[in-house]
mmCIF file of N, CA and C in Angstrom:
data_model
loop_
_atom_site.group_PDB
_atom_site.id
_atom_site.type_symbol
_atom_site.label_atom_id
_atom_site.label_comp_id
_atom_site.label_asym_id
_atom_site.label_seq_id
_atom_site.Cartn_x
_atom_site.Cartn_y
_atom_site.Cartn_z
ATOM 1 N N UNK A 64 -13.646 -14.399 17.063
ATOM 2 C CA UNK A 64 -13.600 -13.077 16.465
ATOM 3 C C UNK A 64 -12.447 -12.968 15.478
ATOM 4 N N UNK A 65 -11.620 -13.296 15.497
ATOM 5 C CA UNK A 65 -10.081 -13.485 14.544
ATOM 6 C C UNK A 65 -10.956 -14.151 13.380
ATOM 7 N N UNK A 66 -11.976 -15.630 13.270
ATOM 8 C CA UNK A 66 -11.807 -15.814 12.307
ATOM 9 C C UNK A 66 -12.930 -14.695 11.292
ATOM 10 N N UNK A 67 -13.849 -14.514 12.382
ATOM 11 C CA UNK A 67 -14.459 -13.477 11.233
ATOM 12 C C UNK A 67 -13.594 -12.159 10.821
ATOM 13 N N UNK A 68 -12.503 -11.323 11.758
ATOM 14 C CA UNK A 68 -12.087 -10.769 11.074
ATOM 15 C C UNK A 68 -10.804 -11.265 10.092
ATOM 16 N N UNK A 69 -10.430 -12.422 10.026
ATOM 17 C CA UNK A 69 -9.883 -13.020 8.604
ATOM 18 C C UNK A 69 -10.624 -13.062 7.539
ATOM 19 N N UNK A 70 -11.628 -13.535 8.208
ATOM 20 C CA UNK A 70 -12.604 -13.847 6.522
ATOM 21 C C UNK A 70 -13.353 -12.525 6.508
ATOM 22 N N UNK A 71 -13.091 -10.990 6.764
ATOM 23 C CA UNK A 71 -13.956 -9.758 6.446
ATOM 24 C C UNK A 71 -12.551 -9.367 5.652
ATOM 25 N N UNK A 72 -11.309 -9.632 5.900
ATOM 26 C CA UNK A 72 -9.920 -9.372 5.244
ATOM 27 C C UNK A 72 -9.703 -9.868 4.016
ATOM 28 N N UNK A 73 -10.073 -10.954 4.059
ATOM 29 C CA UNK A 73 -10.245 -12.060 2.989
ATOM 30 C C UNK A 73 -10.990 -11.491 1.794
ATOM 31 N N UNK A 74 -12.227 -11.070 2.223
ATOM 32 C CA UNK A 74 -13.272 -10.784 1.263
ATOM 33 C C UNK A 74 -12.626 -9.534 0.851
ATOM 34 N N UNK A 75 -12.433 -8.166 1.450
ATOM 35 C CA UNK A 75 -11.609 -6.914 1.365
ATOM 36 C C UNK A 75 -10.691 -6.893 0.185
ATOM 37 N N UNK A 76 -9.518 -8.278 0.339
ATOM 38 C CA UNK A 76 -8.405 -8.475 -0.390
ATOM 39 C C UNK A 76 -9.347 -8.868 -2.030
ATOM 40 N N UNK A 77 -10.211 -9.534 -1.916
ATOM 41 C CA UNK A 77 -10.813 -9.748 -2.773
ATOM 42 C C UNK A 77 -11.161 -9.201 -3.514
ATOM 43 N N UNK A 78 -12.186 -7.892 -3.237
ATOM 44 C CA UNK A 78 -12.543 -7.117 -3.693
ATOM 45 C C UNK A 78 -11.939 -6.008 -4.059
ATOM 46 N N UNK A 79 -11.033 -5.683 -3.630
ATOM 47 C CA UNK A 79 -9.850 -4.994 -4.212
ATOM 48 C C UNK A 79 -9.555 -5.310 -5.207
ATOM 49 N N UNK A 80 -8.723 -6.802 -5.289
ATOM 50 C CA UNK A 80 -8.066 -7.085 -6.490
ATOM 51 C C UNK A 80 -9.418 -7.071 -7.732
ATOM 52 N N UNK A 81 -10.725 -7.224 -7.224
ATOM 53 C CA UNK A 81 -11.694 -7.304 -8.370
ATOM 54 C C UNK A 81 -12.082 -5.562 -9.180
ATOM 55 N N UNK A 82 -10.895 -5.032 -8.733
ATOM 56 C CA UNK A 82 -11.583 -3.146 -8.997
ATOM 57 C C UNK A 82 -11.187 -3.369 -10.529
ATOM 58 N N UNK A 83 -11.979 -2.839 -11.292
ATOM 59 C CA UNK A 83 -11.809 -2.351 -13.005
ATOM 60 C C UNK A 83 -11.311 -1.118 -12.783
ATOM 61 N N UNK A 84 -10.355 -0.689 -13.768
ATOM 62 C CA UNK A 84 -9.928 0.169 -13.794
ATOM 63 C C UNK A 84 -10.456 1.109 -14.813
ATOM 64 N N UNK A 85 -11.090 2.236 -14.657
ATOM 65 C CA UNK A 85 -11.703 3.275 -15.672
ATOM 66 C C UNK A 85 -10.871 3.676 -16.988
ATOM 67 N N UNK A 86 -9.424 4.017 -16.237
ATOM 68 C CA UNK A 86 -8.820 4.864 -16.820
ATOM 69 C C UNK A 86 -7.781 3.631 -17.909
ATOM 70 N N UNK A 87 -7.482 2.546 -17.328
ATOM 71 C CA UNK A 87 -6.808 1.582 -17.697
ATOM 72 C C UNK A 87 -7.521 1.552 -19.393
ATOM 73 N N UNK A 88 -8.803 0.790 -19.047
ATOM 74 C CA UNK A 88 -10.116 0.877 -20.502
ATOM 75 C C UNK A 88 -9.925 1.897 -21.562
ATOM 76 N N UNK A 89 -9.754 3.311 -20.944
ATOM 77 C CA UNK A 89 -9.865 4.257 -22.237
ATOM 78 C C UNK A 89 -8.448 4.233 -22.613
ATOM 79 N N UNK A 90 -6.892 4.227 -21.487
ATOM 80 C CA UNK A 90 -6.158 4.143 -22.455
ATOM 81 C C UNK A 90 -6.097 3.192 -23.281
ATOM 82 N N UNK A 91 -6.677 2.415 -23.145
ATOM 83 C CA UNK A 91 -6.054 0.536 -23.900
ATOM 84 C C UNK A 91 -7.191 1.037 -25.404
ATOM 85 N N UNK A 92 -7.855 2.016 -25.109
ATOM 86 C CA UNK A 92 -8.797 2.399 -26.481
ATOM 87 C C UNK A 92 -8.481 3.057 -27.081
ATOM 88 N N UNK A 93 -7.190 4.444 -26.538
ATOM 89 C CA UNK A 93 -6.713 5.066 -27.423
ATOM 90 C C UNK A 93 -5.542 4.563 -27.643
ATOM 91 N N UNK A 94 -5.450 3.150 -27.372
ATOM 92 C CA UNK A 94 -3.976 2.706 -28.163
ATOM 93 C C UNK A 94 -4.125 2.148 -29.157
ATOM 94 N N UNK A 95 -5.263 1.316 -29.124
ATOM 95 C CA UNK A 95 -5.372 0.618 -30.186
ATOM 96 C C UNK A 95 -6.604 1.646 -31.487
ATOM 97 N N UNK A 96 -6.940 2.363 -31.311
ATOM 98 C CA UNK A 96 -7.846 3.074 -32.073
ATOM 99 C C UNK A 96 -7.357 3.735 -33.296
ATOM 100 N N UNK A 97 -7.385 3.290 -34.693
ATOM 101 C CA UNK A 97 -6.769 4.045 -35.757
ATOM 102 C C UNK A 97 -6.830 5.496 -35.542
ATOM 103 N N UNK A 98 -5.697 6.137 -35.729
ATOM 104 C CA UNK A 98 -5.879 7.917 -36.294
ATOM 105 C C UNK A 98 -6.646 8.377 -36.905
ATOM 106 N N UNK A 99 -7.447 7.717 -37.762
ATOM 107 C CA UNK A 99 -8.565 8.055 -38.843
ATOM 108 C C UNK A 99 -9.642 8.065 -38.013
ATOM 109 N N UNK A 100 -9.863 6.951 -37.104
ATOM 110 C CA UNK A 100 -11.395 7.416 -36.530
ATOM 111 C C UNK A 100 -11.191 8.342 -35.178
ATOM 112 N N UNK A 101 -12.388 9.503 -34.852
ATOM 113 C CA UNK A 101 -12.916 9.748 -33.981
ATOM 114 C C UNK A 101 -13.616 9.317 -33.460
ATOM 115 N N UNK A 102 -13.715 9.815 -32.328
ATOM 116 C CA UNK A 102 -14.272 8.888 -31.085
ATOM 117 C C UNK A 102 -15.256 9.922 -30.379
ATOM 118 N N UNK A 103 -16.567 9.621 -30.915
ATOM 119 C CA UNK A 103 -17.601 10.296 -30.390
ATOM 120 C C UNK A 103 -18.429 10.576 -29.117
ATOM 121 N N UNK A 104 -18.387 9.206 -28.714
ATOM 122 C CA UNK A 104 -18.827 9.032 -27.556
ATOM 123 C C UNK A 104 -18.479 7.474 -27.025
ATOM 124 N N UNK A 105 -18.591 7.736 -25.748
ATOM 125 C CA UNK A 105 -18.272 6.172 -25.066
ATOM 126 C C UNK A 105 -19.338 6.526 -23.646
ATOM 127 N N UNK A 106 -20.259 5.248 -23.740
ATOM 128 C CA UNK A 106 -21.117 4.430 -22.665
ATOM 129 C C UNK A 106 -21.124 3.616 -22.183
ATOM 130 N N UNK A 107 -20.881 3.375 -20.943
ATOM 131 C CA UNK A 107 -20.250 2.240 -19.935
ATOM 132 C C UNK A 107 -21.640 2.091 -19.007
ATOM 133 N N UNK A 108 -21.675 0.867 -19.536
ATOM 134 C CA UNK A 108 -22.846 0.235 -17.704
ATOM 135 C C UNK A 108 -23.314 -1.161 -17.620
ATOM 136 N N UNK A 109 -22.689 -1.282 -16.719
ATOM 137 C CA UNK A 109 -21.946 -2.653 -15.913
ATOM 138 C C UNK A 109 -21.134 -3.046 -16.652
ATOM 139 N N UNK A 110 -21.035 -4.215 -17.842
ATOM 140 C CA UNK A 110 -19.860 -4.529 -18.397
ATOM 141 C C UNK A 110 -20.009 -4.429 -19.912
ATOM 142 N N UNK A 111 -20.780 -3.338 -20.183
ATOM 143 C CA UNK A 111 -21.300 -2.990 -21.580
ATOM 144 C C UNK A 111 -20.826 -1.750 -21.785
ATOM 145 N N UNK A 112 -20.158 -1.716 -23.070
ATOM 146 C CA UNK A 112 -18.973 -0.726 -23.641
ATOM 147 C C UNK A 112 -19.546 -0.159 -24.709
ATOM 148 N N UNK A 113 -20.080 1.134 -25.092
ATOM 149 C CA UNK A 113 -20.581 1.394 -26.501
ATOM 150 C C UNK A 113 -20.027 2.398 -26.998
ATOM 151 N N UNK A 114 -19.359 2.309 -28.173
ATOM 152 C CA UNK A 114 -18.545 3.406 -28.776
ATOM 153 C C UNK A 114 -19.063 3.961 -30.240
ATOM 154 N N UNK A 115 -19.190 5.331 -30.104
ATOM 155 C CA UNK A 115 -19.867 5.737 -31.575
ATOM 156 C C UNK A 115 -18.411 6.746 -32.228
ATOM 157 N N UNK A 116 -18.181 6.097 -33.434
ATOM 158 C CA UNK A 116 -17.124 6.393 -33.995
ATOM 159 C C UNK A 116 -17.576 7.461 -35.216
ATOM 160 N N UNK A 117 -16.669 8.234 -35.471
ATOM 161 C CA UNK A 117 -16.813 8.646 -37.197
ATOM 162 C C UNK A 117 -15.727 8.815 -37.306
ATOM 163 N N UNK A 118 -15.911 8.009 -39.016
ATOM 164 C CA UNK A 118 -14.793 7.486 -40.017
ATOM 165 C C UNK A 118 -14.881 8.378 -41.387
ATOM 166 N N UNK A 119 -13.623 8.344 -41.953
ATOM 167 C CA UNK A 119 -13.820 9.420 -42.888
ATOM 168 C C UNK A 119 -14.241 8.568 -43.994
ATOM 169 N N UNK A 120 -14.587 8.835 -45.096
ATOM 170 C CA UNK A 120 -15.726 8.888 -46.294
ATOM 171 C C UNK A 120 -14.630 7.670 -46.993
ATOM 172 N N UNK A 121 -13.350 7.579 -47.239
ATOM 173 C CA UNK A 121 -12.314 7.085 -47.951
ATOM 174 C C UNK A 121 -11.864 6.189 -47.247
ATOM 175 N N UNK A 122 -11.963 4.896 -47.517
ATOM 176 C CA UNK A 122 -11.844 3.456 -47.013
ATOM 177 C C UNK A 122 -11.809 3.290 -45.153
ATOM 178 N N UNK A 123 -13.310 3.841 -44.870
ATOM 179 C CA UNK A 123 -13.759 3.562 -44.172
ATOM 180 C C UNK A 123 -14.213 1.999 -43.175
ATOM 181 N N UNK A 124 -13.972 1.269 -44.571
ATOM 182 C CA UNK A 124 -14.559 0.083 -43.840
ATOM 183 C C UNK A 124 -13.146 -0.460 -43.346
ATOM 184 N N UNK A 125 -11.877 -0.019 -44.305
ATOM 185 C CA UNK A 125 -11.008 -0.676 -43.866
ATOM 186 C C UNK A 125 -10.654 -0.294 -42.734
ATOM 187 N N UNK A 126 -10.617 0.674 -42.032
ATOM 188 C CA UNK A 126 -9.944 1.901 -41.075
ATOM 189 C C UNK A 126 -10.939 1.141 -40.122
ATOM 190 N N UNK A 127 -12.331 0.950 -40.129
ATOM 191 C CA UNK A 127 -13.195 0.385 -39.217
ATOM 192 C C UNK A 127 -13.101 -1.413 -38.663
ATOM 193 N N UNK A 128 -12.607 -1.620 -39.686
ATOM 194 C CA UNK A 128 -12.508 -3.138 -39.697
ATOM 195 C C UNK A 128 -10.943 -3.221 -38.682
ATOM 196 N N UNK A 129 -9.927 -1.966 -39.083
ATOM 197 C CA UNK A 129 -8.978 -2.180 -38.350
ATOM 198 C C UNK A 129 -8.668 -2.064 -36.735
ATOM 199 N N UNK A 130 -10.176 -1.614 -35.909
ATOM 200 C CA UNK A 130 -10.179 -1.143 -35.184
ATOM 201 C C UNK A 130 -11.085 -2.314 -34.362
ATOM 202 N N UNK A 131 -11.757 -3.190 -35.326
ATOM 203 C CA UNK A 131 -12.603 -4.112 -34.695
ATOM 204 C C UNK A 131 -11.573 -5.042 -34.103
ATOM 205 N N UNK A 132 -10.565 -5.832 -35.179
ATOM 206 C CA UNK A 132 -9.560 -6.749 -35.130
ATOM 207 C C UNK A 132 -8.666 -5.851 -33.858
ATOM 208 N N UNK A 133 -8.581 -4.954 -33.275
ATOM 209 C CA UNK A 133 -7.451 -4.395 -32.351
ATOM 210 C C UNK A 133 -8.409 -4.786 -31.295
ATOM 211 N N UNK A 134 -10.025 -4.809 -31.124
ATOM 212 C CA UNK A 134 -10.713 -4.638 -29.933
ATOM 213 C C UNK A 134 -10.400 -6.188 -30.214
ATOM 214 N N UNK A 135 -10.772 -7.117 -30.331
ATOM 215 C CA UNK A 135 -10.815 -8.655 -30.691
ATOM 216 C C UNK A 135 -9.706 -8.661 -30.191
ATOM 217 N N UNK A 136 -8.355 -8.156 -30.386
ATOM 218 C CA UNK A 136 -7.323 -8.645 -29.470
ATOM 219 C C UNK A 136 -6.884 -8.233 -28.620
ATOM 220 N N UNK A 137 -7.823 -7.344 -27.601
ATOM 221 C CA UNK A 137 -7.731 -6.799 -26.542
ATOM 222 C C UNK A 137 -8.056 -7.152 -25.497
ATOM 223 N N UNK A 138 -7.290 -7.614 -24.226
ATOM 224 C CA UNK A 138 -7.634 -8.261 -23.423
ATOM 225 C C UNK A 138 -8.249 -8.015 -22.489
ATOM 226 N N UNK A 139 -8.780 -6.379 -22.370
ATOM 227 C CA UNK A 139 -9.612 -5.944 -21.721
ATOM 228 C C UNK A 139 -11.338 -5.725 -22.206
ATOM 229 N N UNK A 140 -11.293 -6.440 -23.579
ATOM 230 C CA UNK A 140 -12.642 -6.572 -24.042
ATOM 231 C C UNK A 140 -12.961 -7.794 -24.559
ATOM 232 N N UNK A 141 -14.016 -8.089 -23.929
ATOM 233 C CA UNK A 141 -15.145 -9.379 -24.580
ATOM 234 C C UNK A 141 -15.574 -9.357 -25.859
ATOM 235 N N UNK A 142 -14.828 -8.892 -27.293
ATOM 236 C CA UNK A 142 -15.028 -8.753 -28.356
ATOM 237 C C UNK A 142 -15.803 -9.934 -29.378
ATOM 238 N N UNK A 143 -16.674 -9.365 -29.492
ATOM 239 C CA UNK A 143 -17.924 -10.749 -30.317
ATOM 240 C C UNK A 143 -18.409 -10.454 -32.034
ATOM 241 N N UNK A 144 -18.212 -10.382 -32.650
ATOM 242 C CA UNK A 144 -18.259 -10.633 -34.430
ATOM 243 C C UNK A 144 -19.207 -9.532 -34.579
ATOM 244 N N UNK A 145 -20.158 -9.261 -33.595
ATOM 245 C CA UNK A 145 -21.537 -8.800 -33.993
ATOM 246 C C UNK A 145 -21.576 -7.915 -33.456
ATOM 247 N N UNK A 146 -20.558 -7.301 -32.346
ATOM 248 C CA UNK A 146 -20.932 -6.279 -31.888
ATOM 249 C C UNK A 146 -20.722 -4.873 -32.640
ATOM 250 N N UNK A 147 -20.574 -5.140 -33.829
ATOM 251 C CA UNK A 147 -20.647 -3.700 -34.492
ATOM 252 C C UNK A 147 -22.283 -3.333 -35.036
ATOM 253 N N UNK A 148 -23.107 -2.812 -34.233
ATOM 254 C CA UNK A 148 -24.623 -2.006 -34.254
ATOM 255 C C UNK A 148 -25.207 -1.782 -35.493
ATOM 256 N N UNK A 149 -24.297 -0.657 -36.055
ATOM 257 C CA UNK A 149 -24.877 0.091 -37.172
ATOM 258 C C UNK A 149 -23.729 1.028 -37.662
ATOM 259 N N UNK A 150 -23.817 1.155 -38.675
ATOM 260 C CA UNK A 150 -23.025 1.776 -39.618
ATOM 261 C C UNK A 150 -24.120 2.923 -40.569
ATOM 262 N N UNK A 151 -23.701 4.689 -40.314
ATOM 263 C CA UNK A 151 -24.247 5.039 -41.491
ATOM 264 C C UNK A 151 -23.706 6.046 -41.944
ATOM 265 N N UNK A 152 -24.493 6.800 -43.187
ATOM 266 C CA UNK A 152 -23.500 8.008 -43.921
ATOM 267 C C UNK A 152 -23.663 9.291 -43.257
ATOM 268 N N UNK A 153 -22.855 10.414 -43.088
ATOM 269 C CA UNK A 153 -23.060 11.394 -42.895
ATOM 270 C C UNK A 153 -22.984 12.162 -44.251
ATOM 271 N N UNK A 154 -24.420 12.706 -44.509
ATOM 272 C CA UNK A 154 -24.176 13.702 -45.928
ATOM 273 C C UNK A 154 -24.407 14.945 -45.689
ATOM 274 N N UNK A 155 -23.967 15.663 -46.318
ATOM 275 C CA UNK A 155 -24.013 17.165 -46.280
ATOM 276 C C UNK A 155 -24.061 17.282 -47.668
ATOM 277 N N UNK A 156 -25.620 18.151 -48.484
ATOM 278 C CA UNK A 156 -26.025 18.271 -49.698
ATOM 279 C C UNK A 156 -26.078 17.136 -50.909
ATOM 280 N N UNK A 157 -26.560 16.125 -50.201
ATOM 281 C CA UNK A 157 -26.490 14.779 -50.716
ATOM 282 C C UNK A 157 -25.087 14.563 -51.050
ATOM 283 N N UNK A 158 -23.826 14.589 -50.277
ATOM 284 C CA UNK A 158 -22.816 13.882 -50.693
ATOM 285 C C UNK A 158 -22.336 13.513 -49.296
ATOM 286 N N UNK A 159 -21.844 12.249 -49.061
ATOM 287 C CA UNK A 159 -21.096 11.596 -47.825
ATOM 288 C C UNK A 159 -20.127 12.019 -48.018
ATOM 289 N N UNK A 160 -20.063 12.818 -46.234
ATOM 290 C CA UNK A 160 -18.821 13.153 -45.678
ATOM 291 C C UNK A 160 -18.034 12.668 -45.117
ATOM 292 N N UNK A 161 -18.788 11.671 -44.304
ATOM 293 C CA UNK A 161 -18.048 10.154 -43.720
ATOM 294 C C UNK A 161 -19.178 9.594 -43.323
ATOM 295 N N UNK A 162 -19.106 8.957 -42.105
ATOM 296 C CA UNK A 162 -19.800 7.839 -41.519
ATOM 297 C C UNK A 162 -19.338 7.327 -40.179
ATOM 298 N N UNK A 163 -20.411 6.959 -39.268
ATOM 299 C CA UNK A 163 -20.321 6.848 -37.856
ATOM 300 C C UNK A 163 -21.080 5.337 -37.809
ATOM 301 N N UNK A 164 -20.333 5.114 -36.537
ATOM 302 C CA UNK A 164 -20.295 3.321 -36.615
ATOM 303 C C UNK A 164 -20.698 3.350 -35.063
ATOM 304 N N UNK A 165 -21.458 2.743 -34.826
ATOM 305 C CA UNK A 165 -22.122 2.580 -33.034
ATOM 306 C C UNK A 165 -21.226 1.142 -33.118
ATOM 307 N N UNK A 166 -20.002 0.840 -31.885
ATOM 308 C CA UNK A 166 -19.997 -0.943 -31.431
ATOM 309 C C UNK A 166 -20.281 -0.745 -30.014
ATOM 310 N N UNK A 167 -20.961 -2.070 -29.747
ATOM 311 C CA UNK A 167 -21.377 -2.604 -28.579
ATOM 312 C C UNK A 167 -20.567 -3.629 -28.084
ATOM 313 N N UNK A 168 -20.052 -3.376 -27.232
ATOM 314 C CA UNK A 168 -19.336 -4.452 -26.930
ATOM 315 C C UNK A 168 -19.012 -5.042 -25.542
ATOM 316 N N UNK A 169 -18.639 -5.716 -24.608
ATOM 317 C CA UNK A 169 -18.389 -6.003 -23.115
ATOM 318 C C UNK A 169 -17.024 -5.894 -22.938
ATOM 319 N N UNK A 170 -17.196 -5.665 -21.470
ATOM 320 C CA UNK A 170 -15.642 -5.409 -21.095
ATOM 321 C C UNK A 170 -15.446 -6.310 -20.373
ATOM 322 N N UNK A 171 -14.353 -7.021 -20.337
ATOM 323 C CA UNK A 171 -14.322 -8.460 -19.596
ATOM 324 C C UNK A 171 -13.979 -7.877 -18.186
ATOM 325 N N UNK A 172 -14.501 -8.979 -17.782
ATOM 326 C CA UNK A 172 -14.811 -8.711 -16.256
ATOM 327 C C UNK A 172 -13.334 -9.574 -15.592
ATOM 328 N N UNK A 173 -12.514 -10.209 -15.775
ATOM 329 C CA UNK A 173 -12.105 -10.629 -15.613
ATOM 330 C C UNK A 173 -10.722 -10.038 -15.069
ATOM 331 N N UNK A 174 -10.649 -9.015 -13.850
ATOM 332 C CA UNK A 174 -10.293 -8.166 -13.557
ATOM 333 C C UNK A 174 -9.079 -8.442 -12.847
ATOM 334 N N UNK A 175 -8.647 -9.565 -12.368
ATOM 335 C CA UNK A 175 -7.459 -10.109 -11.208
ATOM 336 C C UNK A 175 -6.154 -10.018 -12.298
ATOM 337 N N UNK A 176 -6.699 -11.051 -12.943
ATOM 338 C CA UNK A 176 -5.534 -11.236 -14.526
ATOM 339 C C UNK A 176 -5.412 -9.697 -14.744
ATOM 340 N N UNK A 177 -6.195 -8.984 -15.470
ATOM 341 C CA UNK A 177 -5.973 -7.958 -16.026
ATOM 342 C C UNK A 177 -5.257 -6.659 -15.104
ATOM 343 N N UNK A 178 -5.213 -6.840 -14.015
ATOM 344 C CA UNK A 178 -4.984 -6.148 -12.664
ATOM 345 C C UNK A 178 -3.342 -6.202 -12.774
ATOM 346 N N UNK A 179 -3.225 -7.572 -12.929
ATOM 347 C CA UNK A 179 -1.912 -7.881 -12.495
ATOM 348 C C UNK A 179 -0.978 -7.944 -13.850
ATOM 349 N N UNK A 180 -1.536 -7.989 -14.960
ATOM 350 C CA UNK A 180 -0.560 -7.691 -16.613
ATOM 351 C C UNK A 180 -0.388 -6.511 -16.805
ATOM 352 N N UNK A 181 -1.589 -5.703 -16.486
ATOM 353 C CA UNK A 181 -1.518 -4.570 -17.821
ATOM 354 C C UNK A 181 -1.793 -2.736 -17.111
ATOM 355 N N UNK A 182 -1.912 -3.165 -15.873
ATOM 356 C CA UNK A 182 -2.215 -1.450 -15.434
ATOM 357 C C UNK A 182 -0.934 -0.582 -15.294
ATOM 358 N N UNK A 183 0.088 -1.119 -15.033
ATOM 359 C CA UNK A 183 1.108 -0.361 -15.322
ATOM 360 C C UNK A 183 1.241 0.372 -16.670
ATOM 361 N N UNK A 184 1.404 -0.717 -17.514
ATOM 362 C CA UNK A 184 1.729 -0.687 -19.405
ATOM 363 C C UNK A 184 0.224 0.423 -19.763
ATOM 364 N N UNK A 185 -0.490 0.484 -18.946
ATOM 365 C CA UNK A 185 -2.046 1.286 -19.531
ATOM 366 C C UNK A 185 -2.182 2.442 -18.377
ATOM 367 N N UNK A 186 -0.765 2.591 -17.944
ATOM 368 C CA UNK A 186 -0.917 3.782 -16.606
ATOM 369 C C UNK A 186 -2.211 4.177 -15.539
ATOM 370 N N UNK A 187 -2.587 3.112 -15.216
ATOM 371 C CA UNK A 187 -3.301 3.114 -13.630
ATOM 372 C C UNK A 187 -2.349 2.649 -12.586
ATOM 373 N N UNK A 188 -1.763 3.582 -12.345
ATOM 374 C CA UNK A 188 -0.512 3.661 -11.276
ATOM 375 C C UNK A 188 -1.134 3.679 -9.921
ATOM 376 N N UNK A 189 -2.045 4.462 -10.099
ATOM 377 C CA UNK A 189 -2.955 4.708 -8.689
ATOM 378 C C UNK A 189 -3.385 3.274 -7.931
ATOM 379 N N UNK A 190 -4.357 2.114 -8.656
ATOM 380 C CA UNK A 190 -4.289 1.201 -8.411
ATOM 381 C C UNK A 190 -3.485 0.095 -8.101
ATOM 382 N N UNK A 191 -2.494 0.102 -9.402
ATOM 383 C CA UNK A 191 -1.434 -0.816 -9.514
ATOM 384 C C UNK A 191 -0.542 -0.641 -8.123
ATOM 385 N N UNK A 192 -0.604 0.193 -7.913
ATOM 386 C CA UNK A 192 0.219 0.681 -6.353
ATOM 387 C C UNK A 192 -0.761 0.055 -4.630
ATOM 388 N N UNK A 193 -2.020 0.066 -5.248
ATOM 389 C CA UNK A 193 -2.400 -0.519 -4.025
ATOM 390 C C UNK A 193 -2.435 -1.735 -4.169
ATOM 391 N N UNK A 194 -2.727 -2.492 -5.578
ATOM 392 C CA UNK A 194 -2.249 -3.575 -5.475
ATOM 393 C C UNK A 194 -1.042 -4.097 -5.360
ATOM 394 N N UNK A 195 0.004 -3.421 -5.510
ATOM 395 C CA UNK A 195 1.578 -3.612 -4.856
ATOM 396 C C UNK A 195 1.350 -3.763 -3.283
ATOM 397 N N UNK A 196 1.219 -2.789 -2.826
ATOM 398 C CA UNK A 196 1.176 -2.863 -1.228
ATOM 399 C C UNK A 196 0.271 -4.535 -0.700
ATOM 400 N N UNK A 197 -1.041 -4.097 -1.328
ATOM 401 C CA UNK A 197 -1.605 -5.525 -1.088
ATOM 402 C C UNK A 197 -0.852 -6.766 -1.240
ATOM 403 N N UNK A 198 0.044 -6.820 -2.211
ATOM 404 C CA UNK A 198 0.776 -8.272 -2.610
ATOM 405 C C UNK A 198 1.855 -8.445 -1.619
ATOM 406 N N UNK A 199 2.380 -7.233 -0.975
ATOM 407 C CA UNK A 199 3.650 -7.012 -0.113
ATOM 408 C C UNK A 199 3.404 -7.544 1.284
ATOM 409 N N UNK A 200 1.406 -7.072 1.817
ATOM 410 C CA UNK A 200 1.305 -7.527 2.552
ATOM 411 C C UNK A 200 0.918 -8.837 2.576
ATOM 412 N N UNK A 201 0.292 -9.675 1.610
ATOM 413 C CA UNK A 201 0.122 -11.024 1.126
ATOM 414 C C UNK A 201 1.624 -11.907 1.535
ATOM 415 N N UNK A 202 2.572 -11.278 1.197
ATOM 416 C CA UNK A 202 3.755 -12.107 1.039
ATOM 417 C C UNK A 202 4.698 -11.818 2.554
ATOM 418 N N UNK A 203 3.852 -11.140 3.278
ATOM 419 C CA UNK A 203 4.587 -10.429 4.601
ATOM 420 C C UNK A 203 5.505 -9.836 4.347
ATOM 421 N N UNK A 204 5.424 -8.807 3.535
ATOM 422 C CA UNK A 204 6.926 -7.965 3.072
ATOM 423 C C UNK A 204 6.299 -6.786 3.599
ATOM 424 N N UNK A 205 7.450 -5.784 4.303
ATOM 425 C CA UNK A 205 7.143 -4.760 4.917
ATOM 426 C C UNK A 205 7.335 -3.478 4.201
#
């Protein structure tokens, strides 16, 4: 009986350290997200991230392009060349007012690493704290 309840502890510890953090994701999106774009909507399911942006009318692509290169070096996203959808104009009386950009993108799953770098620095305290305790009891610290 000890060893199954080691290995039901085991798995427990496991799955813990495997929790994504919700809140971790959106801050790490409003850090890196230019001032110029809004952020329309965001759709999450399973490890698929979709963000519909609008960009203003005046160097849009650059402001958009700057936001791709921030997700690409974000270590909480699986950022891939292609995941930008669609791009189109918003006009009002045939003149563009701006433009909204759908990206698709994954969120890396890769949750132990990311658990243990960045939830503090991206304020999931809530977690980061049970994973403290967890490591305390890992290391037999009381």
């Amino acid at each position: 009986q000890l060893n199954l309840v080691s290995s039901f502890n085991e798995k427990l510890k496991d799955s813990i350290w495997n929790i994504s953090s919700s809140s971790a994701l959106f801050k790490e999106i409003a850090l890196i997200i230019p001032k110029d774009i809004q952020l329309i909507s965001t759709t999450s399911k399973d490890n698929s991230l979709i963000l519909t942006t609008k960009l203003p009318k005046n160097k849009y692509l650059e402001i958009l392009n700057s936001f791709l290169i921030n997700l690409d070096k974000s270590k909480l996203v699986e950022f891939n060349n292609i995941d930008l959808i669609e791009i189109k104009s918003l006009n009002e009386n045939a003149e563009v007012k701006g433009y909204l950009a759908e990206i698709k993108t994954k969120v890396s799953n890769n949750y132990r690493e990311i658990n243990e770098k960045y939830l503090i620095k991206l304020g999931s305290l809530g977690l980061s704290n049970r994973l403290n305790i967890l490591k305390n009891i890992e290391n037999g610290i009381d």
